[in-house]
Amino acid sequence: MTVLTNTVTLAAGTAIIWNNHRGRNYAANHLDTKFDNVQADISCLEKKVEADISGVKADISRLGKKVEADISGVKADISGVKADISRVEKKLED
């Protein structure tokens, strides 16, 4: 009877260890898959952020050029107004 009990105990213990080993392998493989998926998600998000940054830089550049053009237009208008004032002053002096 003792031999039978020891054999059953050994078999049960071996089965538990085998199942734990298989479970750990599954968990490790499953965790690696999860990490790979997270890394892929991060990579995708990085690409989207980089694209957004490029778009913002292009917008800033375009707005900068527009502001420069507007400033040039305002300067030209100011020069025209100064010339008009000068002509009016000359007429008033005459």
mmCIF file of C-alpha atoms in Angstrom:
data_model
loop_
_atom_site.group_PDB
_atom_site.id
_atom_site.type_symbol
_atom_site.label_atom_id
_atom_site.label_comp_id
_atom_site.label_asym_id
_atom_site.label_seq_id
_atom_site.Cartn_x
_atom_site.Cartn_y
_atom_site.Cartn_z
ATOM 1 C CA MET A 1 0.000 0.000 0.000
ATOM 2 C CA THR A 2 2.811 2.453 0.817
ATOM 3 C CA VAL A 3 4.459 1.780 -2.542
ATOM 4 C CA LEU A 4 1.184 2.448 -4.326
ATOM 5 C CA THR A 5 0.644 5.672 -2.354
ATOM 6 C CA ASN A 6 4.199 6.849 -3.077
ATOM 7 C CA THR A 7 3.782 6.041 -6.779
ATOM 8 C CA VAL A 8 0.496 7.939 -6.986
ATOM 9 C CA THR A 9 2.012 10.872 -5.085
ATOM 10 C CA LEU A 10 5.045 10.907 -7.405
ATOM 11 C CA ALA A 11 2.849 10.717 -10.503
ATOM 12 C CA ALA A 12 0.588 13.505 -9.240
ATOM 13 C CA GLY A 13 3.576 15.665 -8.311
ATOM 14 C CA THR A 14 5.157 15.098 -11.718
ATOM 15 C CA ALA A 15 1.890 15.989 -13.460
ATOM 16 C CA ILE A 16 1.592 19.198 -11.441
ATOM 17 C CA ILE A 17 5.195 20.167 -12.217
ATOM 18 C CA TRP A 18 4.645 19.348 -15.922
ATOM 19 C CA ASN A 19 1.463 21.446 -16.013
ATOM 20 C CA ASN A 20 3.178 24.329 -14.206
ATOM 21 C CA HIS A 21 6.064 24.168 -16.681
ATOM 22 C CA ARG A 22 3.669 24.188 -19.651
ATOM 23 C CA GLY A 23 1.710 27.018 -18.055
ATOM 24 C CA ARG A 24 4.839 29.079 -17.508
ATOM 25 C CA ASN A 25 5.966 28.503 -21.092
ATOM 26 C CA TYR A 26 2.535 29.538 -22.370
ATOM 27 C CA ALA A 27 2.548 32.614 -20.142
ATOM 28 C CA ALA A 28 6.067 33.566 -21.243
ATOM 29 C CA ASN A 29 5.208 33.146 -24.924
ATOM 30 C CA HIS A 30 1.924 34.984 -24.465
ATOM 31 C CA LEU A 31 3.716 37.798 -22.624
ATOM 32 C CA ASP A 32 6.302 38.066 -25.427
ATOM 33 C CA THR A 33 3.448 38.384 -27.914
ATOM 34 C CA LYS A 34 1.869 41.107 -25.782
ATOM 35 C CA PHE A 35 5.204 42.981 -25.620
ATOM 36 C CA ASP A 36 5.583 42.705 -29.400
ATOM 37 C CA ASN A 37 2.072 44.090 -29.873
ATOM 38 C CA VAL A 38 2.765 46.969 -27.477
ATOM 39 C CA GLN A 39 6.031 47.761 -29.272
ATOM 40 C CA ALA A 40 4.198 47.749 -32.621
ATOM 41 C CA ASP A 41 1.564 50.103 -31.182
ATOM 42 C CA ILE A 42 4.267 52.426 -29.843
ATOM 43 C CA SER A 43 6.039 52.412 -33.210
ATOM 44 C CA CYS A 44 2.783 53.245 -34.981
ATOM 45 C CA LEU A 45 2.090 56.098 -32.559
ATOM 46 C CA GLU A 46 5.639 57.432 -32.984
ATOM 47 C CA LYS A 47 5.148 57.536 -36.763
ATOM 48 C CA LYS A 48 1.841 59.363 -36.352
ATOM 49 C CA VAL A 49 3.413 61.892 -33.973
ATOM 50 C CA GLU A 50 6.333 62.431 -36.364
ATOM 51 C CA ALA A 51 3.872 63.000 -39.221
ATOM 52 C CA ASP A 52 1.906 65.448 -37.060
ATOM 53 C CA ILE A 53 5.108 67.296 -36.151
ATOM 54 C CA SER A 54 6.061 67.529 -39.832
ATOM 55 C CA GLY A 55 2.614 68.913 -40.615
ATOM 56 C CA VAL A 56 2.867 71.490 -37.840
ATOM 57 C CA LYS A 57 6.335 72.548 -39.041
ATOM 58 C CA ALA A 58 4.977 72.966 -42.581
ATOM 59 C CA ASP A 59 2.065 75.044 -41.234
ATOM 60 C CA ILE A 60 4.453 77.238 -39.233
ATOM 61 C CA SER A 61 6.662 77.754 -42.282
ATOM 62 C CA ARG A 62 3.673 78.638 -44.474
ATOM 63 C CA LEU A 63 2.335 81.072 -41.853
ATOM 64 C CA GLY A 64 5.781 82.626 -41.431
ATOM 65 C CA LYS A 65 5.972 83.319 -45.169
ATOM 66 C CA LYS A 66 2.458 84.773 -45.143
ATOM 67 C CA VAL A 67 3.294 87.040 -42.196
ATOM 68 C CA GLU A 68 6.468 88.211 -43.960
ATOM 69 C CA ALA A 69 4.457 88.980 -47.109
ATOM 70 C CA ASP A 70 1.848 90.837 -45.050
ATOM 71 C CA ILE A 71 4.566 92.851 -43.298
ATOM 72 C CA SER A 72 6.060 93.782 -46.672
ATOM 73 C CA GLY A 73 2.626 94.907 -47.838
ATOM 74 C CA VAL A 74 2.120 97.020 -44.721
ATOM 75 C CA LYS A 75 5.574 98.585 -45.162
ATOM 76 C CA ALA A 76 4.684 99.459 -48.755
ATOM 77 C CA ASP A 77 1.409 100.989 -47.576
ATOM 78 C CA ILE A 78 3.261 103.041 -44.952
ATOM 79 C CA SER A 79 5.719 104.261 -47.576
ATOM 80 C CA GLY A 80 2.802 105.260 -49.796
ATOM 81 C CA VAL A 81 1.123 107.131 -46.946
ATOM 82 C CA LYS A 82 4.405 108.918 -46.141
ATOM 83 C CA ALA A 83 4.716 109.950 -49.790
ATOM 84 C CA ASP A 84 1.127 111.225 -49.753
ATOM 85 C CA ILE A 85 1.786 113.216 -46.578
ATOM 86 C CA SER A 86 4.901 114.668 -48.145
ATOM 87 C CA ARG A 87 2.963 115.781 -51.243
ATOM 88 C CA VAL A 88 0.221 117.300 -49.101
ATOM 89 C CA GLU A 89 2.802 119.167 -46.995
ATOM 90 C CA LYS A 90 4.440 120.549 -50.168
ATOM 91 C CA LYS A 91 1.089 121.735 -51.492
ATOM 92 C CA LEU A 92 0.338 123.389 -48.173
ATOM 93 C CA GLU A 93 3.686 125.190 -48.278
ATOM 94 C CA ASP A 94 3.031 126.511 -51.772
#
